[in-house]
Amino acid sequence: MIAFELALLLYVCLGLRLAGTQVRDVIGGKWAAVGDVARDIGTAVLFWLIVAGVLLTLEKFLGENTTGLGAVKTLLPQGPVEIAVWIVLCTTAGFCEEFIFRGYLQKQLLALTGRVDLAIVFQAIVFGLAHMYQGFKGVITISVYGAMFGVLAAVRKSLRPGMMQHAGQDIFSGIVGGMLVRRHYF
């Protein structure tokens, strides 16, 4: 999965390079001061709380996603080596998926449609469909999740807070989920 994410990122970056676009332009510039880093971290934490509330509400509405839980359960790290690999995977996914879906794809869709709302919706649907292994409820949930990231990227004009939140949530959820599986709580 790490290799796939990186290969897709490389493909997109090569296309950007041919078009004369720099990676930092897609991400949203660079940090100029420590305050910029702190603002992005604060935004990521606040966004994490909002995402958690929305995802819990969505789970109540859709019901438990047994297909998604089963698929994810097999991926959860079970020891120190798996946790280390999990952290690398989640960091890679957080960076690559935000760059590809919210950076590249959302901007391409904005150029095609001329509408931010349509670009956000379309990239979110593609993002959700990329997670079909989690079942129909998973696709719906992850599409909503992707739309939230799309709004964040559009409002902040930066992918950094989304990348931080995405990687952080995946790392945290995987490690905690792995501990729960080991203790037979789920």
PDB file of C-alpha atoms in Angstrom:
ATOM      1  CA  MET A   1       0.000   0.000   0.000  1.00  0.00           C
ATOM      2  CA  ILE A   2       2.855   2.359   0.814  1.00  0.00           C
ATOM      3  CA  ALA A   3       4.444   1.631  -2.557  1.00  0.00           C
ATOM      4  CA  PHE A   4       1.098   2.189  -4.345  1.00  0.00           C
ATOM      5  CA  GLU A   5       0.530   5.538  -2.601  1.00  0.00           C
ATOM      6  CA  LEU A   6       4.061   6.688  -3.424  1.00  0.00           C
ATOM      7  CA  ALA A   7       3.811   5.505  -7.047  1.00  0.00           C
ATOM      8  CA  LEU A   8       0.564   7.426  -7.518  1.00  0.00           C
ATOM      9  CA  LEU A   9       2.133  10.491  -5.903  1.00  0.00           C
ATOM     10  CA  LEU A  10       5.155  10.203  -8.199  1.00  0.00           C
ATOM     11  CA  TYR A  11       2.885   9.966 -11.230  1.00  0.00           C
ATOM     12  CA  VAL A  12       0.990  13.110 -10.201  1.00  0.00           C
ATOM     13  CA  CYS A  13       4.214  14.969  -9.374  1.00  0.00           C
ATOM     14  CA  LEU A  14       5.713  14.108 -12.756  1.00  0.00           C
ATOM     15  CA  GLY A  15       2.618  15.492 -14.443  1.00  0.00           C
ATOM     16  CA  LEU A  16       2.819  18.643 -12.338  1.00  0.00           C
ATOM     17  CA  ARG A  17       6.476  19.072 -13.176  1.00  0.00           C
ATOM     18  CA  LEU A  18       5.732  18.787 -16.895  1.00  0.00           C
ATOM     19  CA  ALA A  19       3.093  21.498 -16.439  1.00  0.00           C
ATOM     20  CA  GLY A  20       5.566  23.703 -14.552  1.00  0.00           C
ATOM     21  CA  THR A  21       3.763  23.431 -11.212  1.00  0.00           C
ATOM     22  CA  GLN A  22       5.718  22.964  -7.985  1.00  0.00           C
ATOM     23  CA  VAL A  23       4.675  20.588  -5.224  1.00  0.00           C
ATOM     24  CA  ARG A  24       4.644  23.396  -2.647  1.00  0.00           C
ATOM     25  CA  ASP A  25       2.173  25.331  -4.830  1.00  0.00           C
ATOM     26  CA  VAL A  26      -0.251  22.396  -4.648  1.00  0.00           C
ATOM     27  CA  ILE A  27       0.298  22.016  -0.889  1.00  0.00           C
ATOM     28  CA  GLY A  28      -0.257  25.725  -0.328  1.00  0.00           C
ATOM     29  CA  GLY A  29       3.097  27.450  -0.103  1.00  0.00           C
ATOM     30  CA  LYS A  30       5.491  27.039   2.782  1.00  0.00           C
ATOM     31  CA  TRP A  31       5.632  28.012   6.426  1.00  0.00           C
ATOM     32  CA  ALA A  32       7.162  31.438   6.955  1.00  0.00           C
ATOM     33  CA  ALA A  33       7.247  31.377  10.772  1.00  0.00           C
ATOM     34  CA  VAL A  34       6.684  29.166  13.804  1.00  0.00           C
ATOM     35  CA  GLY A  35       3.256  30.754  14.179  1.00  0.00           C
ATOM     36  CA  ASP A  36       2.260  29.305  10.801  1.00  0.00           C
ATOM     37  CA  VAL A  37       3.166  25.812  12.023  1.00  0.00           C
ATOM     38  CA  ALA A  38       1.233  26.338  15.260  1.00  0.00           C
ATOM     39  CA  ARG A  39      -1.809  27.622  13.360  1.00  0.00           C
ATOM     40  CA  ASP A  40      -1.815  24.542  11.106  1.00  0.00           C
ATOM     41  CA  ILE A  41      -1.448  22.205  14.094  1.00  0.00           C
ATOM     42  CA  GLY A  42      -4.278  23.995  15.903  1.00  0.00           C
ATOM     43  CA  THR A  43      -6.442  23.825  12.799  1.00  0.00           C
ATOM     44  CA  ALA A  44      -5.711  20.104  12.450  1.00  0.00           C
ATOM     45  CA  VAL A  45      -6.676  19.423  16.090  1.00  0.00           C
ATOM     46  CA  LEU A  46      -9.889  21.459  15.829  1.00  0.00           C
ATOM     47  CA  PHE A  47     -10.721  19.754  12.546  1.00  0.00           C
ATOM     48  CA  TRP A  48     -10.084  16.355  14.187  1.00  0.00           C
ATOM     49  CA  LEU A  49     -12.735  17.148  16.818  1.00  0.00           C
ATOM     50  CA  ILE A  50     -15.227  18.224  14.152  1.00  0.00           C
ATOM     51  CA  VAL A  51     -14.491  15.127  12.052  1.00  0.00           C
ATOM     52  CA  ALA A  52     -14.947  12.849  15.075  1.00  0.00           C
ATOM     53  CA  GLY A  53     -18.354  14.384  15.784  1.00  0.00           C
ATOM     54  CA  VAL A  54     -19.497  14.108  12.172  1.00  0.00           C
ATOM     55  CA  LEU A  55     -18.257  10.517  11.794  1.00  0.00           C
ATOM     56  CA  LEU A  56     -19.934   9.424  15.050  1.00  0.00           C
ATOM     57  CA  THR A  57     -23.175  11.065  13.934  1.00  0.00           C
ATOM     58  CA  LEU A  58     -22.906   9.402  10.541  1.00  0.00           C
ATOM     59  CA  GLU A  59     -22.359   6.009  12.184  1.00  0.00           C
ATOM     60  CA  LYS A  60     -25.526   6.521  14.240  1.00  0.00           C
ATOM     61  CA  PHE A  61     -27.415   7.385  11.045  1.00  0.00           C
ATOM     62  CA  LEU A  62     -26.014   4.593   8.834  1.00  0.00           C
ATOM     63  CA  GLY A  63     -25.543   1.968  11.537  1.00  0.00           C
ATOM     64  CA  GLU A  64     -22.418  -0.032  12.246  1.00  0.00           C
ATOM     65  CA  ASN A  65     -20.290  -0.810   9.205  1.00  0.00           C
ATOM     66  CA  THR A  66     -19.495  -4.488   9.807  1.00  0.00           C
ATOM     67  CA  THR A  67     -17.893  -4.880   6.364  1.00  0.00           C
ATOM     68  CA  GLY A  68     -15.576  -1.943   6.986  1.00  0.00           C
ATOM     69  CA  LEU A  69     -14.759  -3.079  10.521  1.00  0.00           C
ATOM     70  CA  GLY A  70     -13.864  -6.537   9.268  1.00  0.00           C
ATOM     71  CA  ALA A  71     -11.630  -5.142   6.522  1.00  0.00           C
ATOM     72  CA  VAL A  72      -9.915  -2.649   8.802  1.00  0.00           C
ATOM     73  CA  LYS A  73      -9.544  -5.144  11.644  1.00  0.00           C
ATOM     74  CA  THR A  74      -7.231  -7.281   9.502  1.00  0.00           C
ATOM     75  CA  LEU A  75      -5.000  -4.242   8.889  1.00  0.00           C
ATOM     76  CA  LEU A  76      -4.568  -3.141  12.510  1.00  0.00           C
ATOM     77  CA  PRO A  77      -1.035  -3.352  13.927  1.00  0.00           C
ATOM     78  CA  GLN A  78      -0.409  -6.107  16.473  1.00  0.00           C
ATOM     79  CA  GLY A  79       3.133  -5.502  17.743  1.00  0.00           C
ATOM     80  CA  PRO A  80       5.998  -3.005  17.788  1.00  0.00           C
ATOM     81  CA  VAL A  81       7.192  -3.747  14.240  1.00  0.00           C
ATOM     82  CA  GLU A  82       3.650  -3.573  12.847  1.00  0.00           C
ATOM     83  CA  ILE A  83       3.049  -0.327  14.758  1.00  0.00           C
ATOM     84  CA  ALA A  84       6.190   1.191  13.215  1.00  0.00           C
ATOM     85  CA  VAL A  85       5.071   0.117   9.735  1.00  0.00           C
ATOM     86  CA  TRP A  86       1.548   1.384  10.517  1.00  0.00           C
ATOM     87  CA  ILE A  87       2.929   4.829  11.395  1.00  0.00           C
ATOM     88  CA  VAL A  88       4.854   4.941   8.107  1.00  0.00           C
ATOM     89  CA  LEU A  89       1.745   3.785   6.191  1.00  0.00           C
ATOM     90  CA  CYS A  90      -0.507   6.363   7.855  1.00  0.00           C
ATOM     91  CA  THR A  91       1.968   9.192   7.363  1.00  0.00           C
ATOM     92  CA  THR A  92       2.332   8.210   3.713  1.00  0.00           C
ATOM     93  CA  ALA A  93      -1.451   7.964   3.272  1.00  0.00           C
ATOM     94  CA  GLY A  94      -2.045  11.294   5.013  1.00  0.00           C
ATOM     95  CA  PHE A  95       0.413  13.098   2.779  1.00  0.00           C
ATOM     96  CA  CYS A  96      -0.243  11.279  -0.494  1.00  0.00           C
ATOM     97  CA  GLU A  97      -4.043  11.102  -0.317  1.00  0.00           C
ATOM     98  CA  GLU A  98      -4.431  14.737   0.665  1.00  0.00           C
ATOM     99  CA  PHE A  99      -1.993  15.779  -2.057  1.00  0.00           C
ATOM    100  CA  ILE A 100      -3.622  13.618  -4.729  1.00  0.00           C
ATOM    101  CA  PHE A 101      -7.310  14.059  -3.880  1.00  0.00           C
ATOM    102  CA  ARG A 102      -7.554  17.503  -2.255  1.00  0.00           C
ATOM    103  CA  GLY A 103      -4.531  19.041  -3.933  1.00  0.00           C
ATOM    104  CA  TYR A 104      -4.281  17.739  -7.457  1.00  0.00           C
ATOM    105  CA  LEU A 105      -7.720  16.250  -8.206  1.00  0.00           C
ATOM    106  CA  GLN A 106      -9.782  18.940  -6.484  1.00  0.00           C
ATOM    107  CA  LYS A 107      -7.859  21.677  -8.310  1.00  0.00           C
ATOM    108  CA  GLN A 108      -8.258  19.873 -11.639  1.00  0.00           C
ATOM    109  CA  LEU A 109     -11.988  19.479 -11.040  1.00  0.00           C
ATOM    110  CA  LEU A 110     -12.233  23.158 -10.096  1.00  0.00           C
ATOM    111  CA  ALA A 111     -10.544  24.050 -13.388  1.00  0.00           C
ATOM    112  CA  LEU A 112     -12.988  21.798 -15.287  1.00  0.00           C
ATOM    113  CA  THR A 113     -16.193  22.879 -13.541  1.00  0.00           C
ATOM    114  CA  GLY A 114     -15.359  26.394 -12.400  1.00  0.00           C
ATOM    115  CA  ARG A 115     -17.148  25.590  -9.127  1.00  0.00           C
ATOM    116  CA  VAL A 116     -15.486  24.822  -5.801  1.00  0.00           C
ATOM    117  CA  ASP A 117     -18.543  22.969  -4.487  1.00  0.00           C
ATOM    118  CA  LEU A 118     -18.621  20.569  -7.454  1.00  0.00           C
ATOM    119  CA  ALA A 119     -14.862  20.019  -7.233  1.00  0.00           C
ATOM    120  CA  ILE A 120     -15.201  19.121  -3.549  1.00  0.00           C
ATOM    121  CA  VAL A 121     -18.133  16.758  -4.146  1.00  0.00           C
ATOM    122  CA  PHE A 122     -16.543  14.980  -7.116  1.00  0.00           C
ATOM    123  CA  GLN A 123     -13.158  14.458  -5.451  1.00  0.00           C
ATOM    124  CA  ALA A 124     -14.941  13.211  -2.319  1.00  0.00           C
ATOM    125  CA  ILE A 125     -16.884  10.637  -4.337  1.00  0.00           C
ATOM    126  CA  VAL A 126     -13.693   9.415  -6.032  1.00  0.00           C
ATOM    127  CA  PHE A 127     -11.986   9.287  -2.616  1.00  0.00           C
ATOM    128  CA  GLY A 128     -14.876   7.277  -1.179  1.00  0.00           C
ATOM    129  CA  LEU A 129     -14.878   4.871  -4.116  1.00  0.00           C
ATOM    130  CA  ALA A 130     -11.146   4.309  -3.627  1.00  0.00           C
ATOM    131  CA  HIS A 131     -12.088   2.791  -0.263  1.00  0.00           C
ATOM    132  CA  MET A 132     -14.673   0.299  -1.577  1.00  0.00           C
ATOM    133  CA  TYR A 133     -12.999  -2.499   0.384  1.00  0.00           C
ATOM    134  CA  GLN A 134     -14.796  -1.006   3.393  1.00  0.00           C
ATOM    135  CA  GLY A 135     -18.232  -1.681   1.897  1.00  0.00           C
ATOM    136  CA  PHE A 136     -21.088   0.634   0.913  1.00  0.00           C
ATOM    137  CA  LYS A 137     -21.383   2.310   4.324  1.00  0.00           C
ATOM    138  CA  GLY A 138     -17.635   2.835   4.288  1.00  0.00           C
ATOM    139  CA  VAL A 139     -17.789   4.493   0.873  1.00  0.00           C
ATOM    140  CA  ILE A 140     -20.514   6.867   2.111  1.00  0.00           C
ATOM    141  CA  THR A 141     -18.626   7.647   5.330  1.00  0.00           C
ATOM    142  CA  ILE A 142     -15.292   8.162   3.586  1.00  0.00           C
ATOM    143  CA  SER A 143     -16.921  10.312   0.890  1.00  0.00           C
ATOM    144  CA  VAL A 144     -18.268  12.600   3.624  1.00  0.00           C
ATOM    145  CA  TYR A 145     -14.821  12.521   5.267  1.00  0.00           C
ATOM    146  CA  GLY A 146     -13.227  13.444   1.919  1.00  0.00           C
ATOM    147  CA  ALA A 147     -15.700  16.287   1.420  1.00  0.00           C
ATOM    148  CA  MET A 148     -14.781  17.676   4.829  1.00  0.00           C
ATOM    149  CA  PHE A 149     -11.105  17.584   3.875  1.00  0.00           C
ATOM    150  CA  GLY A 150     -11.999  19.263   0.583  1.00  0.00           C
ATOM    151  CA  VAL A 151     -13.745  22.107   2.404  1.00  0.00           C
ATOM    152  CA  LEU A 152     -10.790  22.470   4.782  1.00  0.00           C
ATOM    153  CA  ALA A 153      -8.329  22.634   1.869  1.00  0.00           C
ATOM    154  CA  ALA A 154     -10.474  25.166   0.024  1.00  0.00           C
ATOM    155  CA  VAL A 155     -10.977  27.398   3.076  1.00  0.00           C
ATOM    156  CA  ARG A 156      -7.369  27.245   4.312  1.00  0.00           C
ATOM    157  CA  LYS A 157      -5.844  27.224   0.808  1.00  0.00           C
ATOM    158  CA  SER A 158      -3.407  24.705   2.234  1.00  0.00           C
ATOM    159  CA  LEU A 159      -3.223  20.923   2.499  1.00  0.00           C
ATOM    160  CA  ARG A 160      -1.016  20.947   5.598  1.00  0.00           C
ATOM    161  CA  PRO A 161      -3.718  20.859   8.315  1.00  0.00           C
ATOM    162  CA  GLY A 162      -5.575  18.107   6.455  1.00  0.00           C
ATOM    163  CA  MET A 163      -2.397  16.101   6.001  1.00  0.00           C
ATOM    164  CA  MET A 164      -1.652  16.386   9.724  1.00  0.00           C
ATOM    165  CA  GLN A 165      -5.162  15.439  10.758  1.00  0.00           C
ATOM    166  CA  HIS A 166      -5.446  12.590   8.254  1.00  0.00           C
ATOM    167  CA  ALA A 167      -2.147  11.004   9.309  1.00  0.00           C
ATOM    168  CA  GLY A 168      -2.786  11.657  13.005  1.00  0.00           C
ATOM    169  CA  GLN A 169      -6.274  10.176  13.001  1.00  0.00           C
ATOM    170  CA  ASP A 170      -5.179   7.101  11.063  1.00  0.00           C
ATOM    171  CA  ILE A 171      -2.170   6.525  13.347  1.00  0.00           C
ATOM    172  CA  PHE A 172      -4.216   6.998  16.521  1.00  0.00           C
ATOM    173  CA  SER A 173      -7.150   4.892  15.327  1.00  0.00           C
ATOM    174  CA  GLY A 174      -4.888   2.071  14.180  1.00  0.00           C
ATOM    175  CA  ILE A 175      -2.853   1.873  17.358  1.00  0.00           C
ATOM    176  CA  VAL A 176      -5.909   2.095  19.623  1.00  0.00           C
ATOM    177  CA  GLY A 177      -7.839  -0.324  17.382  1.00  0.00           C
ATOM    178  CA  GLY A 178      -4.922  -2.768  17.465  1.00  0.00           C
ATOM    179  CA  MET A 179      -4.845  -2.611  21.266  1.00  0.00           C
ATOM    180  CA  LEU A 180      -8.600  -3.277  21.411  1.00  0.00           C
ATOM    181  CA  VAL A 181      -8.276  -6.259  19.062  1.00  0.00           C
ATOM    182  CA  ARG A 182      -5.429  -7.701  21.139  1.00  0.00           C
ATOM    183  CA  ARG A 183      -7.612  -7.396  24.249  1.00  0.00           C
ATOM    184  CA  HIS A 184     -10.587  -8.906  22.340  1.00  0.00           C
ATOM    185  CA  TYR A 185     -12.794  -5.839  22.830  1.00  0.00           C
ATOM    186  CA  PHE A 186     -13.813  -5.904  19.179  1.00  0.00           C
TER     187      PHE A 186
END
